CSV table of C-alpha atoms in Angstrom, one decimal:
chain,number,residue,atom,x,y,z
R,1,MET,CA,243.1,15.4,267.2
R,2,SER,CA,246.6,16.4,266.0
R,3,LEU,CA,247.3,18.5,262.9
R,4,GLU,CA,249.1,15.5,261.3
R,5,ARG,CA,246.5,12.8,261.4
R,6,LEU,CA,242.8,12.3,262.2
R,7,VAL,CA,241.6,9.1,263.9
R,8,PRO,CA,237.7,9.0,263.7
R,9,HIS,CA,235.8,6.5,265.8
R,10,ASN,CA,232.7,4.4,265.1
R,11,PRO,CA,230.1,5.8,267.5
R,12,ALA,CA,228.3,2.4,267.8
R,13,THR,CA,231.4,0.6,269.0
R,14,GLY,CA,233.8,3.3,270.2
R,15,GLN,CA,236.5,1.6,268.0
R,16,PRO,CA,238.9,3.7,265.9
R,17,LEU,CA,238.5,3.8,262.1
R,18,GLU,CA,241.2,4.2,259.5
R,19,PRO,CA,243.3,7.3,260.1
R,20,VAL,CA,243.3,10.2,257.7
R,21,ASP,CA,246.2,12.5,257.0
R,22,CYS,CA,245.6,16.2,257.6
R,23,THR,CA,246.3,18.9,255.0
R,24,THR,CA,249.2,21.1,255.8
R,25,PRO,CA,248.8,24.9,255.6
R,26,ASP,CA,251.0,25.1,252.5
R,27,ALA,CA,248.9,22.4,250.9
R,28,VAL,CA,245.7,24.4,251.8
R,29,ARG,CA,247.0,27.3,249.9
R,30,GLU,CA,247.9,25.1,246.9
R,31,VAL,CA,244.4,23.6,246.8
R,32,VAL,CA,242.9,27.1,246.8
R,33,ALA,CA,245.2,28.3,244.0
R,34,ARG,CA,244.2,25.3,241.8
R,35,ALA,CA,240.5,26.1,242.5
R,36,ARG,CA,241.0,29.7,241.5
R,37,THR,CA,242.6,28.7,238.2
R,38,ALA,CA,239.8,26.2,237.5
R,39,GLN,CA,237.1,28.8,238.4
R,40,ARG,CA,237.9,31.1,235.5
R,41,ALA,CA,236.9,28.6,232.8
R,42,TRP,CA,233.9,27.4,234.9
R,43,ALA,CA,232.6,31.0,235.3
R,44,ALA,CA,232.9,31.5,231.6
R,45,MET,CA,230.8,28.5,230.8
R,46,PRO,CA,227.1,29.1,230.0
R,47,ALA,CA,224.9,28.6,233.1
R,48,GLY,CA,223.0,25.8,231.3
R,49,GLU,CA,226.1,23.8,230.7
R,50,ARG,CA,227.1,24.2,234.3
R,51,ALA,CA,223.7,23.0,235.4
R,52,GLN,CA,224.0,19.9,233.2
R,53,THR,CA,227.3,19.1,234.9
R,54,ILE,CA,225.8,19.6,238.3
R,55,ARG,CA,223.0,17.2,237.4
R,56,ALA,CA,225.6,14.6,236.6
R,57,VAL,CA,227.2,15.2,240.0
R,58,ALA,CA,223.8,14.7,241.7
R,59,GLN,CA,223.3,11.5,239.8
R,60,ALA,CA,226.7,10.2,240.8
R,61,ILE,CA,225.9,10.9,244.5
R,62,GLY,CA,222.6,9.1,244.1
R,63,ALA,CA,224.2,6.1,242.5
R,64,GLN,CA,226.6,5.9,245.5
R,65,ALA,CA,223.9,6.4,248.1
R,66,ASP,CA,224.5,3.0,249.7
R,67,ALA,CA,228.2,3.6,250.0
R,68,LEU,CA,227.7,7.1,251.4
R,69,ALA,CA,225.1,5.8,253.9
R,70,ARG,CA,227.5,3.1,255.2
R,71,SER,CA,230.2,5.7,255.7
R,72,ILE,CA,227.8,8.1,257.5
R,73,CYS,CA,226.7,5.2,259.7
R,74,ASP,CA,230.2,4.2,260.6
R,75,GLU,CA,231.5,7.7,261.3
R,76,MET,CA,228.6,9.5,263.0
R,77,GLY,CA,226.1,6.7,263.9
R,78,LYS,CA,223.1,7.8,261.9
R,79,PRO,CA,220.7,4.9,261.2
R,80,ILE,CA,221.3,3.5,257.8
R,81,ARG,CA,217.8,4.3,256.4
R,82,GLU,CA,218.2,8.0,257.4
R,83,ALA,CA,221.8,8.1,256.1
R,84,ARG,CA,220.6,6.7,252.7
R,85,ALA,CA,217.8,9.2,252.6
R,86,GLU,CA,220.3,12.0,253.2
R,87,ALA,CA,222.5,10.9,250.3
R,88,ARG,CA,219.5,10.5,248.0
R,89,SER,CA,218.2,14.0,248.9
R,90,ILE,CA,220.8,15.7,246.7
R,91,ALA,CA,219.3,14.4,243.5
R,92,ALA,CA,215.8,15.2,244.8
R,93,ARG,CA,216.6,18.8,245.3
R,94,VAL,CA,219.1,19.6,242.6
R,95,GLU,CA,216.5,21.0,240.2
R,96,SER,CA,215.3,23.5,242.8
R,97,PHE,CA,218.9,24.7,243.2
R,98,ILE,CA,219.3,25.0,239.5
R,99,THR,CA,216.1,27.1,239.1
R,100,ALA,CA,217.1,29.4,242.0
R,101,ALA,CA,220.6,29.9,240.5
R,102,ASP,CA,219.2,30.7,237.1
R,103,GLN,CA,216.9,33.4,238.7
R,104,ALA,CA,219.7,34.7,240.9
R,105,LEU,CA,222.1,35.1,237.9
R,106,ALA,CA,219.5,37.1,235.9
R,107,ASP,CA,220.1,40.8,235.5
R,108,ASP,CA,217.9,43.2,237.4
R,109,GLU,CA,216.9,46.2,235.2
R,110,GLY,CA,215.0,49.4,235.8
R,111,VAL,CA,214.7,53.0,234.6
R,112,GLU,CA,214.3,56.1,236.8
R,113,ASN,CA,214.8,59.8,236.0
R,114,GLY,CA,216.1,59.1,232.6
R,115,ILE,CA,218.8,56.7,233.9
R,116,ALA,CA,218.7,53.0,232.9
R,117,MET,CA,220.1,50.7,235.5
R,118,ARG,CA,221.3,47.2,235.0
R,119,VAL,CA,222.5,45.1,237.9
R,120,ARG,CA,224.8,42.2,236.9
R,121,TRP,CA,225.5,39.3,239.3
R,122,ARG,CA,229.0,38.0,239.2
R,123,PRO,CA,230.6,35.0,240.9
R,124,LEU,CA,232.8,35.8,243.9
R,125,GLY,CA,235.6,33.4,243.0
R,126,VAL,CA,236.5,30.6,245.4
R,127,VAL,CA,234.2,29.6,248.3
R,128,GLY,CA,235.6,27.8,251.4
R,129,VAL,CA,233.0,25.3,252.6
R,130,ILE,CA,233.5,24.1,256.2
R,131,ALA,CA,231.0,21.4,257.0
R,132,PRO,CA,229.6,19.8,260.1
R,133,TRP,CA,229.4,16.1,261.1
R,134,ASN,CA,225.7,15.7,261.7
R,135,TYR,CA,224.7,15.9,258.0
R,136,PRO,CA,228.1,15.2,256.3
R,137,VAL,CA,226.6,14.8,252.8
R,138,ALA,CA,223.5,17.1,252.7
R,139,THR,CA,224.9,20.2,254.4
R,140,PRO,CA,228.1,20.5,252.4
R,141,SER,CA,226.3,19.7,249.2
R,142,ASN,CA,223.8,22.5,249.8
R,143,LEU,CA,226.7,24.9,250.0
R,144,LEU,CA,228.8,23.3,247.2
R,145,LEU,CA,225.8,23.3,244.8
R,146,SER,CA,225.1,27.0,245.6
R,147,ALA,CA,228.7,27.9,245.0
R,148,LEU,CA,229.1,25.9,241.8
R,149,LEU,CA,225.9,26.8,240.1
R,150,THR,CA,226.6,30.5,240.6
R,151,GLY,CA,230.0,30.1,238.8
R,152,ASN,CA,232.3,29.8,241.8
R,153,ALA,CA,234.9,27.2,242.7
R,154,ALA,CA,235.0,25.6,246.1
R,155,VAL,CA,237.4,24.2,248.7
R,156,PHE,CA,235.7,21.7,251.0
R,157,LYS,CA,236.7,20.8,254.5
R,158,PRO,CA,234.7,18.0,256.0
R,159,SER,CA,234.3,17.7,259.8
R,160,GLU,CA,237.2,16.0,261.5
R,161,PHE,CA,234.6,13.4,262.8
R,162,THR,CA,233.5,12.4,259.3
R,163,PRO,CA,236.6,12.6,257.1
R,164,HIS,CA,236.0,9.4,255.1
R,165,THR,CA,232.5,10.4,254.2
R,166,GLY,CA,233.9,13.8,253.2
R,167,ALA,CA,236.5,12.2,251.0
R,168,LEU,CA,234.0,10.0,249.3
R,169,LEU,CA,231.7,12.9,248.6
R,170,HIS,CA,234.6,15.0,247.3
R,171,ARG,CA,235.6,12.1,244.9
R,172,LEU,CA,232.1,12.1,243.4
R,173,TYR,CA,232.3,15.8,242.8
R,174,SER,CA,235.8,15.9,241.5
R,175,GLU,CA,235.4,12.9,239.1
R,176,THR,CA,232.5,14.7,237.4
R,177,LEU,CA,233.7,18.4,237.5
R,178,PRO,CA,236.7,20.0,235.9
R,179,GLU,CA,240.0,19.3,237.6
R,180,GLY,CA,240.7,21.4,240.7
R,181,LEU,CA,237.3,23.1,240.7
R,182,VAL,CA,236.3,21.5,244.0
R,183,GLY,CA,239.3,21.0,246.3
R,184,LEU,CA,239.5,18.9,249.5
R,185,VAL,CA,241.3,19.7,252.7
R,186,GLN,CA,241.2,17.5,255.8
R,187,GLY,CA,241.7,18.3,259.4
R,188,ALA,CA,240.4,19.9,262.6
R,189,GLY,CA,240.3,23.5,263.7
R,190,GLU,CA,243.9,24.3,262.6
R,191,VAL,CA,243.1,23.3,259.0
R,192,GLY,CA,239.8,25.2,259.1
R,193,ALA,CA,241.7,28.3,260.3
R,194,ALA,CA,244.2,27.9,257.5
R,195,LEU,CA,241.4,27.8,255.0
R,196,VAL,CA,239.8,30.9,256.4
R,197,ALA,CA,243.2,32.7,256.3
R,198,SER,CA,243.8,31.6,252.7
R,199,ASP,CA,243.0,33.4,249.5
R,200,VAL,CA,239.3,32.4,249.3
R,201,ASP,CA,236.7,35.0,248.7
R,202,MET,CA,234.0,33.6,250.9
R,203,ILE,CA,233.5,31.2,253.8
R,204,ALA,CA,230.3,29.2,254.1
R,205,PHE,CA,230.3,27.5,257.5
R,206,THR,CA,227.8,25.4,259.6
R,207,GLY,CA,228.7,24.9,263.3
R,208,SER,CA,228.9,26.6,266.7
R,209,ILE,CA,228.6,30.2,267.6
R,210,ALA,CA,232.1,30.3,269.0
R,211,THR,CA,233.7,29.0,265.8
R,212,GLY,CA,231.5,31.3,263.7
R,213,GLN,CA,232.7,34.3,265.8
R,214,ALA,CA,236.3,33.1,265.3
R,215,ILE,CA,235.7,33.0,261.6
R,216,MET,CA,234.3,36.5,261.6
R,217,ARG,CA,237.3,37.8,263.4
R,218,ALA,CA,239.8,36.1,261.1
R,219,SER,CA,237.9,37.2,258.0
R,220,ALA,CA,237.7,40.9,259.0
R,221,ALA,CA,241.2,41.8,257.6
R,222,THR,CA,240.2,40.8,254.1
R,223,MET,CA,236.5,41.4,254.3
R,224,LYS,CA,235.6,37.9,253.1
R,225,ARG,CA,231.9,37.3,252.4
R,226,LEU,CA,230.4,35.0,255.1
R,227,VAL,CA,227.4,32.7,255.3
R,228,LEU,CA,227.3,31.2,258.8
R,229,GLU,CA,224.7,28.9,260.2
R,230,LEU,CA,225.4,28.7,264.0
R,231,GLY,CA,222.8,26.4,265.5
R,232,GLY,CA,219.6,26.8,267.3
R,233,LYS,CA,217.5,26.3,270.4
R,234,ASP,CA,214.3,25.8,268.6
R,235,PRO,CA,211.0,26.3,270.5
R,236,MET,CA,207.8,24.4,269.9
R,237,LEU,CA,204.7,26.1,271.2
R,238,VAL,CA,201.7,23.9,272.1
R,239,LEU,CA,198.4,25.8,272.7
R,240,PRO,CA,194.9,24.9,273.8
R,241,GLY,CA,192.9,23.4,270.9
R,242,ALA,CA,196.0,21.8,269.3
R,243,ASP,CA,195.9,18.3,268.0
R,244,LEU,CA,197.8,16.9,271.0
R,245,GLN,CA,198.6,13.5,269.5
R,246,ALA,CA,200.0,15.1,266.3
R,247,ALA,CA,202.0,17.7,268.4
R,248,ALA,CA,203.3,14.9,270.7
R,249,ARG,CA,204.4,12.9,267.7
R,250,HIS,CA,206.2,15.8,266.2
R,251,ALA,CA,207.9,16.6,269.5
R,252,ALA,CA,209.2,13.1,269.9
R,253,ASP,CA,210.2,12.7,266.3
R,254,GLU,CA,212.0,16.1,266.0
R,255,ALA,CA,213.6,16.0,269.4
R,256,LEU,CA,215.1,12.5,268.8
R,257,ARG,CA,215.8,12.5,265.1
R,258,ASN,CA,219.5,11.7,264.5
R,259,ALA,CA,219.7,11.3,268.3
R,260,GLY,CA,218.8,15.0,268.6
R,261,GLN,CA,221.8,16.1,266.6
R,262,VAL,CA,220.0,18.4,264.2
R,263,CYS,CA,220.4,22.1,264.0
R,264,VAL,CA,216.6,22.5,263.9
R,265,SER,CA,215.8,19.9,266.5
R,266,VAL,CA,212.9,20.7,268.8
R,267,GLU,CA,215.0,21.7,271.9
R,268,ARG,CA,212.4,23.6,274.0
R,269,ILE,CA,208.7,22.6,274.1
R,270,ILE,CA,206.6,25.4,275.7
R,271,VAL,CA,203.1,24.1,276.5
R,272,HIS,CA,200.1,26.0,277.7
R,273,ALA,CA,199.2,25.0,281.3
R,274,ASP,CA,195.7,23.9,280.2
R,275,VAL,CA,197.1,21.1,278.1
R,276,ALA,CA,200.5,20.5,279.7
R,277,ASP,CA,199.7,17.3,281.7
R,278,GLU,CA,198.0,15.6,278.8
R,279,PHE,CA,200.7,16.6,276.3
R,280,THR,CA,203.5,15.4,278.6
R,281,ARG,CA,201.8,12.1,279.1
R,282,ARG,CA,201.4,11.5,275.4
R,283,VAL,CA,205.1,12.5,274.7
R,284,ALA,CA,206.4,10.2,277.4
R,285,GLU,CA,204.5,7.2,276.0
R,286,LEU,CA,206.0,7.8,272.6
R,287,VAL,CA,209.5,8.3,274.0
R,288,ARG,CA,209.4,5.2,276.2
R,289,ALA,CA,208.8,3.2,273.0
R,290,VAL,CA,212.1,4.4,271.4
R,291,LYS,CA,214.8,1.7,271.6
R,292,PRO,CA,218.4,2.2,270.5
R,293,GLY,CA,219.9,-0.1,268.0
R,294,ASP,CA,222.8,-0.9,265.6
R,295,PRO,CA,222.8,1.9,263.0
R,296,ARG,CA,223.7,-0.6,260.3
R,297,ASP,CA,220.4,-2.5,261.0
R,298,GLU,CA,217.6,-1.5,258.6
R,299,ALA,CA,215.1,-1.7,261.5
R,300,THR,CA,217.0,0.8,263.7
R,301,SER,CA,215.5,4.3,264.0
R,302,PHE,CA,217.6,5.5,267.0
R,303,GLY,CA,221.3,5.2,267.0
R,304,PRO,CA,224.3,6.4,269.1
R,305,MET,CA,225.5,9.9,269.5
R,306,ALA,CA,228.3,10.9,267.2
R,307,SER,CA,231.0,11.2,269.8
R,308,ALA,CA,231.8,10.7,273.5
R,309,ARG,CA,232.3,14.5,273.8
R,310,GLN,CA,228.8,15.3,272.5
R,311,ARG,CA,227.2,12.7,274.8
R,312,ASP,CA,229.1,14.1,277.8
R,313,LEU,CA,227.9,17.7,276.9
R,314,VAL,CA,224.3,16.4,277.0
R,315,LEU,CA,224.8,14.5,280.3
R,316,GLU,CA,226.3,17.7,281.8
R,317,GLN,CA,223.2,19.7,280.9
R,318,LEU,CA,221.0,17.0,282.4
R,319,ALA,CA,223.0,16.9,285.6
R,320,ASP,CA,222.7,20.7,285.8
R,321,ALA,CA,218.9,20.5,285.3
R,322,ARG,CA,218.7,17.9,288.1
R,323,ARG,CA,220.7,20.2,290.5
R,324,HIS,CA,218.2,23.0,289.8
R,325,GLY,CA,215.1,20.9,290.5
R,326,ALA,CA,214.0,19.5,287.1
R,327,THR,CA,211.7,16.5,287.1
R,328,PHE,CA,212.7,13.5,284.9
R,329,VAL,CA,209.6,11.9,283.5
R,330,VAL,CA,211.7,9.6,281.4
R,331,GLU,CA,215.3,9.3,282.4
R,332,GLY,CA,217.9,8.6,279.7
R,333,GLN,CA,220.9,6.4,280.3
R,334,ALA,CA,224.4,6.3,278.8
R,335,GLN,CA,225.0,2.8,277.3
R,336,GLY,CA,227.9,1.0,275.8
R,337,PRO,CA,229.7,-0.1,273.8
R,338,GLY,CA,229.8,3.1,271.9
R,339,TYR,CA,228.2,6.5,272.6
R,340,TYR,CA,224.6,5.6,273.1
R,341,LEU,CA,222.3,7.8,275.2
R,342,THR,CA,218.7,6.8,275.6
R,343,PRO,CA,216.0,9.5,275.3
R,344,THR,CA,215.1,11.8,278.2
R,345,VAL,CA,211.8,13.7,279.0
R,346,VAL,CA,212.3,16.4,281.5
R,347,THR,CA,210.0,19.1,282.9
R,348,ASP,CA,209.9,21.8,285.7
R,349,LEU,CA,212.6,23.7,283.9
R,350,LYS,CA,214.1,27.0,285.0
R,351,PRO,CA,215.7,29.9,283.0
R,352,GLU,CA,219.0,29.5,284.6
R,353,MET,CA,219.4,25.9,283.5
R,354,THR,CA,222.0,25.2,280.7
R,355,LEU,CA,219.4,22.9,279.2
R,356,VAL,CA,217.2,26.0,278.7
R,357,ARG,CA,219.9,28.4,277.7
R,358,ASP,CA,222.4,26.5,275.6
R,359,GLU,CA,222.1,24.3,272.5
R,360,THR,CA,221.7,20.7,273.6
R,361,PHE,CA,222.2,18.7,270.4
R,362,GLY,CA,221.1,15.5,272.0
R,363,PRO,CA,218.1,13.2,272.6
R,364,VAL,CA,216.2,15.3,275.2
R,365,VAL,CA,212.5,16.3,275.2
R,366,ALA,CA,212.6,19.4,277.4
R,367,ILE,CA,209.1,20.8,278.4
R,368,GLN,CA,208.3,24.2,279.9
R,369,VAL,CA,204.9,25.3,281.0
R,370,ALA,CA,203.4,28.7,280.2
R,371,ARG,CA,200.3,30.3,281.8
R,372,ASP,CA,199.1,32.0,278.7
R,373,VAL,CA,200.0,32.7,275.1
R,374,ASP,CA,201.9,35.9,275.9
R,375,GLU,CA,204.2,34.0,278.4
R,376,ALA,CA,204.7,31.2,275.8
R,377,VAL,CA,205.8,33.7,273.2
R,378,ALA,CA,208.1,35.4,275.7
R,379,LEU,CA,209.7,32.1,276.7
R,380,ALA,CA,210.2,31.2,273.1
R,381,ASN,CA,212.0,34.5,272.3
R,382,ASP,CA,214.1,34.5,275.5
R,383,THR,CA,217.2,33.1,273.8
R,384,ARG,CA,220.2,34.2,271.8
R,385,TYR,CA,219.2,31.7,269.1
R,386,GLY,CA,216.6,32.1,266.4
R,387,LEU,CA,216.9,29.4,263.8
R,388,GLY,CA,213.6,27.5,263.7
R,389,ALA,CA,210.4,27.2,265.6
R,390,SER,CA,206.9,25.8,265.4
R,391,VAL,CA,203.5,26.7,266.8
R,392,TRP,CA,200.6,24.3,267.3
R,393,GLY,CA,197.0,25.2,267.9
R,394,PRO,CA,193.6,25.7,266.2
R,395,PRO,CA,194.5,26.8,262.6
R,396,GLY,CA,193.5,30.3,261.7
R,397,PRO,CA,194.4,34.0,262.0
R,398,GLN,CA,195.1,33.7,265.8
R,399,LEU,CA,197.7,31.0,265.4
R,400,ASP,CA,199.2,32.8,262.4
R,401,ALA,CA,199.5,35.9,264.6
R,402,VAL,CA,201.4,33.8,267.2
R,403,ALA,CA,203.8,32.6,264.5
R,404,ASP,CA,204.4,36.2,263.5
R,405,ARG,CA,205.6,37.0,267.0
R,406,ILE,CA,208.3,34.3,267.1
R,407,GLU,CA,211.8,35.6,266.6
R,408,ALA,CA,213.1,32.8,264.4
R,409,GLY,CA,214.1,32.7,260.7
R,410,MET,CA,211.8,29.7,259.9
R,411,VAL,CA,208.5,28.9,261.6
R,412,GLY,CA,206.2,25.9,261.0
R,413,VAL,CA,202.5,26.3,261.7
R,414,ASN,CA,201.0,22.9,262.9
R,415,ARG,CA,204.0,21.2,261.2
R,416,GLY,CA,207.7,21.2,261.1
R,417,LEU,CA,209.9,23.5,259.1
R,418,SER,CA,209.4,23.6,255.4
R,419,THR,CA,212.3,23.2,253.0
R,420,ALA,CA,210.1,23.8,250.0
R,421,ALA,CA,211.6,25.6,247.0
R,422,GLY,CA,211.6,29.4,247.3
R,423,GLY,CA,212.2,29.6,251.0
R,424,PRO,CA,215.6,30.6,252.4
R,425,TRP,CA,217.3,28.5,255.1
R,426,VAL,CA,217.8,31.4,257.5
R,427,GLY,CA,218.5,32.2,261.1
R,428,TRP,CA,217.7,35.1,263.4
R,429,LYS,CA,219.9,36.7,266.1
R,430,MET,CA,223.0,34.5,266.8
R,431,SER,CA,221.8,31.6,264.8
R,432,GLY,CA,223.3,32.9,261.6
R,433,LEU,CA,224.6,35.5,259.3
R,434,GLY,CA,223.4,35.4,255.7
R,435,TYR,CA,221.4,32.4,254.4
R,436,THR,CA,221.2,29.7,251.8
R,437,ARG,CA,218.7,28.1,249.4
R,438,SER,CA,216.2,30.2,247.4
R,439,VAL,CA,217.1,33.0,245.0
R,440,ALA,CA,218.1,35.3,247.8
R,441,GLY,CA,220.3,32.6,249.3
R,442,MET,CA,222.0,32.0,245.9
R,443,ARG,CA,222.8,35.7,245.7
R,444,HIS,CA,225.0,35.5,248.8
R,445,PHE,CA,227.4,33.6,246.5
R,446,LEU,CA,227.4,36.4,243.9
R,447,GLN,CA,228.7,40.0,243.7
R,448,PRO,CA,226.2,42.6,242.4
R,449,GLN,CA,227.6,45.2,239.9
R,450,SER,CA,225.4,48.2,239.0
R,451,GLN,CA,225.8,49.6,235.5
R,452,ALA,CA,224.1,52.9,234.7
R,453,ARG,CA,223.5,54.5,231.4
R,454,ARG,CA,221.3,57.2,229.9
R,455,ALA,CA,217.9,55.7,229.0
R,456,GLY,CA,216.9,55.5,225.4
């Protein structure tokens, strides 16, 4: 895509959508400057008043859930029911964000050796939010809400694949909030680089490791605060005594949700040899029943991939697995028009396969077999990623002990990952730097200042 204009495509048809003009580097700097001016008054506003304004933003997003869902459908192919649920999720979680922000902004106080210490938590200033295409409403809103509730302004760059959804979301923020407080810039990598190079105080980014590393390098000169979520290769461990039907259902659902284009998709299933055949049979039955459909159809649960490029990356991984001797229990097929790829179930995997090493981000159920629990844990941890994971087996201390051994920021025990209030969204190893949600996550958007005085 050129710097001057974006031309997104409808993944269900492959047809181009309305072009969107990109933001020039000079205009990026102007948007940041306006946000900085607006931030001063916003930061001075009582936290309760800011919260009330943010509640109004969440209500506006909820009221436009249908319009947002149609835009998500048309730009990245998400089935309409899932797209609508994504848009509605903002109103559902806004109170947990407000509560976490209130607690994060509260002073920390203590006395030791006659010295009274108070830690104040101050807004950073302007946060650059660079969002992905797979959750073009929920992911940027998680970051925008965190920035705004802690007294910051924000400049938002949607993905170049979902610019219309980003523009609609920005309009709902900007119509409710003070003028200039949330700015919008449009474009691909060049515009993202301009935002990183601008006078923002923090970058909150969701995307690939390579782009995250580039942001870190570019931010080093000015020591910008960074929160980076950089994807995953999430393992799911299935052990003897697990409820195999529940585990199989989870595997199929979480490997195929959003056509596998979720940062916490189940990307590697590691099954104990004692239950591998039965588990694989159950998963294959569920996957064979999945049929692709028009994402605008309310009955559709499996849509196209978001782009031809992403589909081709998945096909390349599957071709590499075939060359290295993988067994295809259910073989996916590319279908047109559009960027459809039907689900695949593949076994007999080897460590050298890109399907095992690299993030897939597509509709693939990849199954490895382990001889025992120790090998299962070793396989789960043999990755540069560490975002999410789950372990399945008889509930109790032994299964909890297995969960404790997994090198991932979030682990589900006989269930998927929890996004309950209080828990941070956090990665391990190269899956991330910093984290969001929860009180601790909110404090990534704040600067602590220690103030010491004589006690008494």
